[in-house]
Amino acid sequence: MRKSKHIIAVVILIIISTVVLDALFLFMFQRPAQASTQATIIDNFTNIHFAVQAFLFSLIMVLVLYSVVVFRRKPGEEEEYGAHVEGNTALEITWTILPVIAVVIFGVYAIFILNEILAPQPDEIVVEVNARQWSWSFSYPELDNKVSDELVLLVNQPVVLEMQTEDVIHNFWVTEFRVKQDLLPGSMEVLRFTPTEVGDYRVRCAEICGLQHATMRAPVRVVDQATWDAFQAEMLAQPKIGDLTAVERGELWSQQFGCLGCHSVDGAPGAGPTWLGVYGREETLADGTTITVDDVYLHDSILDPNAVIVEGFNPNIMPANFADRFAEKEAEVMQAEGLEIGIVEDLIEYIKTLQEDTNAN
Ligand code: CUA
């Protein structure tokens, strides 16, 4: 076969192999739907990577395999070795320069893309994200700092999340938005994106953060203008702390302080005992003694969770810093509404209402 025929054959094989491999990559690394401007940018970048990788892999493997198969020693060929090759300077320079150029191009391209993804938008709205073991809450500075346990966003409205953790490292990750960000203790982390598709999503924690890490999720809703207006009105209509009864406040705290991440109110099992019917219940402790759950027991258990452990549960699971966090919130309420409240007492009042019979319907 003439030399030009070999070249044509190799080129055709490289093209076929590139197309097949690229399709295989796209099939193997299927991604969730794109639901933010960042998602489109990042996916396009990834797709270019796939194509270039498919081509470079094909270029090398086709040449190697073609040579092995076509130029192998055939029956009747007597020489033991092929021609001695000292090297090929032009070829060596080419295979050094080409990858360098490819890497530099990708590097520079990545800088542009990163800037594009992180760029502040002129009309972005702020949502404060608070994470703790093991739940999320979202507060809206533009809506009187009202707190929600789901993240509601207006479609096509750029958003900047100002995120803080109350304990260990967590990570905010919504796969459809592609972007993710660690939340580090003691600092505020920022994450920007623009949701582009109305729909229901889910934020999940992407940093191993303890026993209930896998359940540390919260709903994310991207909504149209009408739903957004209704949400805003609903948030703003939420009563002031002073308008709530102790039980209603207790329910609010149970959401805001993330109690419900571990304690169910419907009897479902969790990292901590369910609150349903817990008040007045006789509990067996880890040391075999029994006690009746009353105000004093609940008070002590919330503020010093390791003092007494109920049989079947583990110590050092519940954060031991609630006394400080409650004091901070109580001071906030005092400042905002001139109202003196006791968060532990509110929680106990709320827990008292969670009895089997009253929840039967
Ligand atoms: Cu928080 Cu994993």
PDB file of N, CA and C in Angstrom, residues 275-330:
ATOM      1  N   TRP A 275     -40.131  14.083  68.856  1.00  0.00           N
ATOM      2  CA  TRP A 275     -40.786  14.910  69.866  1.00  0.00           C
ATOM      3  C   TRP A 275     -42.230  14.479  70.083  1.00  0.00           C
ATOM      4  N   LEU A 276     -42.727  13.639  69.206  1.00  0.00           N
ATOM      5  CA  LEU A 276     -44.128  13.241  69.344  1.00  0.00           C
ATOM      6  C   LEU A 276     -44.284  12.395  70.606  1.00  0.00           C
ATOM      7  N   GLY A 277     -45.060  12.903  71.524  1.00  0.00           N
ATOM      8  CA  GLY A 277     -45.337  12.158  72.745  1.00  0.00           C
ATOM      9  C   GLY A 277     -44.179  12.084  73.717  1.00  0.00           C
ATOM     10  N   VAL A 278     -43.126  12.871  73.490  1.00  0.00           N
ATOM     11  CA  VAL A 278     -41.951  12.745  74.358  1.00  0.00           C
ATOM     12  C   VAL A 278     -42.241  13.335  75.738  1.00  0.00           C
ATOM     13  N   TYR A 279     -43.074  14.375  75.774  1.00  0.00           N
ATOM     14  CA  TYR A 279     -43.341  15.018  77.068  1.00  0.00           C
ATOM     15  C   TYR A 279     -44.180  14.091  77.939  1.00  0.00           C
ATOM     16  N   GLY A 280     -43.679  13.802  79.127  1.00  0.00           N
ATOM     17  CA  GLY A 280     -44.389  12.916  80.027  1.00  0.00           C
ATOM     18  C   GLY A 280     -44.027  11.450  79.854  1.00  0.00           C
ATOM     19  N   ARG A 281     -43.203  11.179  78.826  1.00  0.00           N
ATOM     20  CA  ARG A 281     -42.835   9.791  78.570  1.00  0.00           C
ATOM     21  C   ARG A 281     -41.796   9.338  79.586  1.00  0.00           C
ATOM     22  N   GLU A 282     -41.833   8.051  79.895  1.00  0.00           N
ATOM     23  CA  GLU A 282     -40.801   7.467  80.754  1.00  0.00           C
ATOM     24  C   GLU A 282     -39.679   6.973  79.844  1.00  0.00           C
ATOM     25  N   GLU A 283     -38.463   7.469  80.081  1.00  0.00           N
ATOM     26  CA  GLU A 283     -37.332   7.080  79.230  1.00  0.00           C
ATOM     27  C   GLU A 283     -36.333   6.263  80.037  1.00  0.00           C
ATOM     28  N   THR A 284     -35.771   5.246  79.390  1.00  0.00           N
ATOM     29  CA  THR A 284     -34.684   4.498  80.020  1.00  0.00           C
ATOM     30  C   THR A 284     -33.371   5.111  79.570  1.00  0.00           C
ATOM     31  N   LEU A 285     -32.528   5.449  80.505  1.00  0.00           N
ATOM     32  CA  LEU A 285     -31.258   6.084  80.166  1.00  0.00           C
ATOM     33  C   LEU A 285     -30.202   5.038  79.862  1.00  0.00           C
ATOM     34  N   ALA A 286     -29.100   5.527  79.313  1.00  0.00           N
ATOM     35  CA  ALA A 286     -28.016   4.612  78.924  1.00  0.00           C
ATOM     36  C   ALA A 286     -27.505   3.818  80.133  1.00  0.00           C
ATOM     37  N   ASP A 287     -27.601   4.404  81.328  1.00  0.00           N
ATOM     38  CA  ASP A 287     -27.105   3.684  82.506  1.00  0.00           C
ATOM     39  C   ASP A 287     -28.183   2.804  83.155  1.00  0.00           C
ATOM     40  N   GLY A 288     -29.332   2.665  82.503  1.00  0.00           N
ATOM     41  CA  GLY A 288     -30.350   1.731  82.977  1.00  0.00           C
ATOM     42  C   GLY A 288     -31.420   2.363  83.854  1.00  0.00           C
ATOM     43  N   THR A 289     -31.159   3.546  84.407  1.00  0.00           N
ATOM     44  CA  THR A 289     -32.184   4.194  85.232  1.00  0.00           C
ATOM     45  C   THR A 289     -33.286   4.765  84.359  1.00  0.00           C
ATOM     46  N   THR A 290     -34.447   5.034  84.949  1.00  0.00           N
ATOM     47  CA  THR A 290     -35.535   5.628  84.184  1.00  0.00           C
ATOM     48  C   THR A 290     -35.856   7.008  84.745  1.00  0.00           C
ATOM     49  N   ILE A 291     -36.327   7.882  83.842  1.00  0.00           N
ATOM     50  CA  ILE A 291     -36.766   9.206  84.281  1.00  0.00           C
ATOM     51  C   ILE A 291     -38.009   9.570  83.475  1.00  0.00           C
ATOM     52  N   THR A 292     -38.776  10.507  84.002  1.00  0.00           N
ATOM     53  CA  THR A 292     -39.949  10.996  83.286  1.00  0.00           C
ATOM     54  C   THR A 292     -39.597  12.341  82.654  1.00  0.00           C
ATOM     55  N   VAL A 293     -39.937  12.481  81.366  1.00  0.00           N
ATOM     56  CA  VAL A 293     -39.608  13.718  80.654  1.00  0.00           C
ATOM     57  C   VAL A 293     -40.536  14.838  81.117  1.00  0.00           C
ATOM     58  N   ASP A 294     -39.931  15.843  81.782  1.00  0.00           N
ATOM     59  CA  ASP A 294     -40.710  17.001  82.224  1.00  0.00           C
ATOM     60  C   ASP A 294     -39.978  18.277  81.812  1.00  0.00           C
ATOM     61  N   ASP A 295     -40.481  19.417  82.311  1.00  0.00           N
ATOM     62  CA  ASP A 295     -39.885  20.696  81.923  1.00  0.00           C
ATOM     63  C   ASP A 295     -38.388  20.755  82.243  1.00  0.00           C
ATOM     64  N   VAL A 296     -38.050  20.302  83.462  1.00  0.00           N
ATOM     65  CA  VAL A 296     -36.652  20.392  83.895  1.00  0.00           C
ATOM     66  C   VAL A 296     -35.770  19.516  83.006  1.00  0.00           C
ATOM     67  N   TYR A 297     -36.259  18.288  82.735  1.00  0.00           N
ATOM     68  CA  TYR A 297     -35.477  17.372  81.902  1.00  0.00           C
ATOM     69  C   TYR A 297     -35.268  17.969  80.509  1.00  0.00           C
ATOM     70  N   LEU A 298     -36.337  18.505  79.892  1.00  0.00           N
ATOM     71  CA  LEU A 298     -36.199  19.068  78.541  1.00  0.00           C
ATOM     72  C   LEU A 298     -35.250  20.258  78.546  1.00  0.00           C
ATOM     73  N   HIS A 299     -35.433  21.135  79.533  1.00  0.00           N
ATOM     74  CA  HIS A 299     -34.579  22.320  79.657  1.00  0.00           C
ATOM     75  C   HIS A 299     -33.107  21.913  79.698  1.00  0.00           C
ATOM     76  N   ASP A 300     -32.786  20.963  80.587  1.00  0.00           N
ATOM     77  CA  ASP A 300     -31.394  20.542  80.733  1.00  0.00           C
ATOM     78  C   ASP A 300     -30.891  19.828  79.478  1.00  0.00           C
ATOM     79  N   SER A 301     -31.769  19.031  78.862  1.00  0.00           N
ATOM     80  CA  SER A 301     -31.334  18.257  77.695  1.00  0.00           C
ATOM     81  C   SER A 301     -31.049  19.148  76.490  1.00  0.00           C
ATOM     82  N   ILE A 302     -31.796  20.251  76.379  1.00  0.00           N
ATOM     83  CA  ILE A 302     -31.569  21.142  75.237  1.00  0.00           C
ATOM     84  C   ILE A 302     -30.261  21.918  75.435  1.00  0.00           C
ATOM     85  N   LEU A 303     -30.033  22.387  76.649  1.00  0.00           N
ATOM     86  CA  LEU A 303     -28.869  23.248  76.871  1.00  0.00           C
ATOM     87  C   LEU A 303     -27.592  22.450  77.145  1.00  0.00           C
ATOM     88  N   ASP A 304     -27.728  21.263  77.694  1.00  0.00           N
ATOM     89  CA  ASP A 304     -26.537  20.439  77.969  1.00  0.00           C
ATOM     90  C   ASP A 304     -26.813  19.018  77.489  1.00  0.00           C
ATOM     91  N   PRO A 305     -26.793  18.834  76.172  1.00  0.00           N
ATOM     92  CA  PRO A 305     -27.302  17.587  75.580  1.00  0.00           C
ATOM     93  C   PRO A 305     -26.539  16.343  76.000  1.00  0.00           C
ATOM     94  N   ASN A 306     -25.319  16.473  76.479  1.00  0.00           N
ATOM     95  CA  ASN A 306     -24.555  15.272  76.823  1.00  0.00           C
ATOM     96  C   ASN A 306     -24.725  14.848  78.278  1.00  0.00           C
ATOM     97  N   ALA A 307     -25.460  15.656  79.066  1.00  0.00           N
ATOM     98  CA  ALA A 307     -25.589  15.352  80.495  1.00  0.00           C
ATOM     99  C   ALA A 307     -26.300  14.014  80.697  1.00  0.00           C
ATOM    100  N   VAL A 308     -27.368  13.817  79.959  1.00  0.00           N
ATOM    101  CA  VAL A 308     -28.182  12.609  80.113  1.00  0.00           C
ATOM    102  C   VAL A 308     -28.488  12.073  78.717  1.00  0.00           C
ATOM    103  N   ILE A 309     -28.161  10.803  78.493  1.00  0.00           N
ATOM    104  CA  ILE A 309     -28.391  10.224  77.169  1.00  0.00           C
ATOM    105  C   ILE A 309     -29.400   9.082  77.287  1.00  0.00           C
ATOM    106  N   VAL A 310     -30.453   9.155  76.458  1.00  0.00           N
ATOM    107  CA  VAL A 310     -31.467   8.112  76.463  1.00  0.00           C
ATOM    108  C   VAL A 310     -30.920   6.875  75.754  1.00  0.00           C
ATOM    109  N   GLU A 311     -31.266   5.707  76.304  1.00  0.00           N
ATOM    110  CA  GLU A 311     -30.804   4.444  75.739  1.00  0.00           C
ATOM    111  C   GLU A 311     -31.083   4.378  74.235  1.00  0.00           C
ATOM    112  N   GLY A 312     -30.093   3.937  73.472  1.00  0.00           N
ATOM    113  CA  GLY A 312     -30.291   3.793  72.028  1.00  0.00           C
ATOM    114  C   GLY A 312     -29.839   5.015  71.235  1.00  0.00           C
ATOM    115  N   PHE A 313     -29.484   6.119  71.921  1.00  0.00           N
ATOM    116  CA  PHE A 313     -28.983   7.299  71.203  1.00  0.00           C
ATOM    117  C   PHE A 313     -27.534   7.556  71.592  1.00  0.00           C
ATOM    118  N   ASN A 314     -26.852   8.349  70.746  1.00  0.00           N
ATOM    119  CA  ASN A 314     -25.426   8.574  70.960  1.00  0.00           C
ATOM    120  C   ASN A 314     -25.159   9.952  71.540  1.00  0.00           C
ATOM    121  N   PRO A 315     -24.161  10.046  72.426  1.00  0.00           N
ATOM    122  CA  PRO A 315     -23.748  11.366  72.909  1.00  0.00           C
ATOM    123  C   PRO A 315     -22.991  12.121  71.824  1.00  0.00           C
ATOM    124  N   ASN A 316     -22.776  13.402  72.028  1.00  0.00           N
ATOM    125  CA  ASN A 316     -21.971  14.245  71.124  1.00  0.00           C
ATOM    126  C   ASN A 316     -22.559  14.363  69.726  1.00  0.00           C
ATOM    127  N   ILE A 317     -23.841  14.074  69.570  1.00  0.00           N
ATOM    128  CA  ILE A 317     -24.494  14.256  68.286  1.00  0.00           C
ATOM    129  C   ILE A 317     -25.130  15.643  68.261  1.00  0.00           C
ATOM    130  N   MET A 318     -25.826  15.974  69.318  1.00  0.00           N
ATOM    131  CA  MET A 318     -26.532  17.265  69.362  1.00  0.00           C
ATOM    132  C   MET A 318     -25.553  18.375  69.724  1.00  0.00           C
ATOM    133  N   PRO A 319     -25.602  19.489  68.982  1.00  0.00           N
ATOM    134  CA  PRO A 319     -24.707  20.607  69.296  1.00  0.00           C
ATOM    135  C   PRO A 319     -24.920  21.069  70.741  1.00  0.00           C
ATOM    136  N   ALA A 320     -23.831  21.426  71.425  1.00  0.00           N
ATOM    137  CA  ALA A 320     -23.924  21.818  72.826  1.00  0.00           C
ATOM    138  C   ALA A 320     -23.883  23.337  72.985  1.00  0.00           C
ATOM    139  N   ASN A 321     -24.107  24.065  71.857  1.00  0.00           N
ATOM    140  CA  ASN A 321     -23.949  25.524  71.920  1.00  0.00           C
ATOM    141  C   ASN A 321     -25.273  26.280  71.850  1.00  0.00           C
ATOM    142  N   PHE A 322     -26.384  25.586  72.151  1.00  0.00           N
ATOM    143  CA  PHE A 322     -27.677  26.250  71.995  1.00  0.00           C
ATOM    144  C   PHE A 322     -27.862  27.391  72.992  1.00  0.00           C
ATOM    145  N   ALA A 323     -27.254  27.266  74.190  1.00  0.00           N
ATOM    146  CA  ALA A 323     -27.409  28.336  75.181  1.00  0.00           C
ATOM    147  C   ALA A 323     -26.939  29.663  74.590  1.00  0.00           C
ATOM    148  N   ASP A 324     -25.764  29.636  73.934  1.00  0.00           N
ATOM    149  CA  ASP A 324     -25.218  30.862  73.326  1.00  0.00           C
ATOM    150  C   ASP A 324     -26.088  31.344  72.174  1.00  0.00           C
ATOM    151  N   ARG A 325     -26.490  30.399  71.335  1.00  0.00           N
ATOM    152  CA  ARG A 325     -27.245  30.804  70.142  1.00  0.00           C
ATOM    153  C   ARG A 325     -28.615  31.350  70.519  1.00  0.00           C
ATOM    154  N   PHE A 326     -29.231  30.744  71.543  1.00  0.00           N
ATOM    155  CA  PHE A 326     -30.531  31.253  71.988  1.00  0.00           C
ATOM    156  C   PHE A 326     -30.370  32.660  72.562  1.00  0.00           C
ATOM    157  N   ALA A 327     -29.301  32.852  73.368  1.00  0.00           N
ATOM    158  CA  ALA A 327     -29.079  34.153  74.000  1.00  0.00           C
ATOM    159  C   ALA A 327     -28.929  35.240  72.934  1.00  0.00           C
ATOM    160  N   GLU A 328     -28.215  34.881  71.849  1.00  0.00           N
ATOM    161  CA  GLU A 328     -28.016  35.829  70.751  1.00  0.00           C
ATOM    162  C   GLU A 328     -29.366  36.223  70.131  1.00  0.00           C
ATOM    163  N   LYS A 329     -30.201  35.197  69.877  1.00  0.00           N
ATOM    164  CA  LYS A 329     -31.495  35.443  69.247  1.00  0.00           C
ATOM    165  C   LYS A 329     -32.409  36.236  70.187  1.00  0.00           C
ATOM    166  N   GLU A 330     -32.354  35.888  71.465  1.00  0.00           N
ATOM    167  CA  GLU A 330     -33.196  36.598  72.439  1.00  0.00           C
ATOM    168  C   GLU A 330     -32.819  38.077  72.495  1.00  0.00           C
TER     169      GLU A 330
END
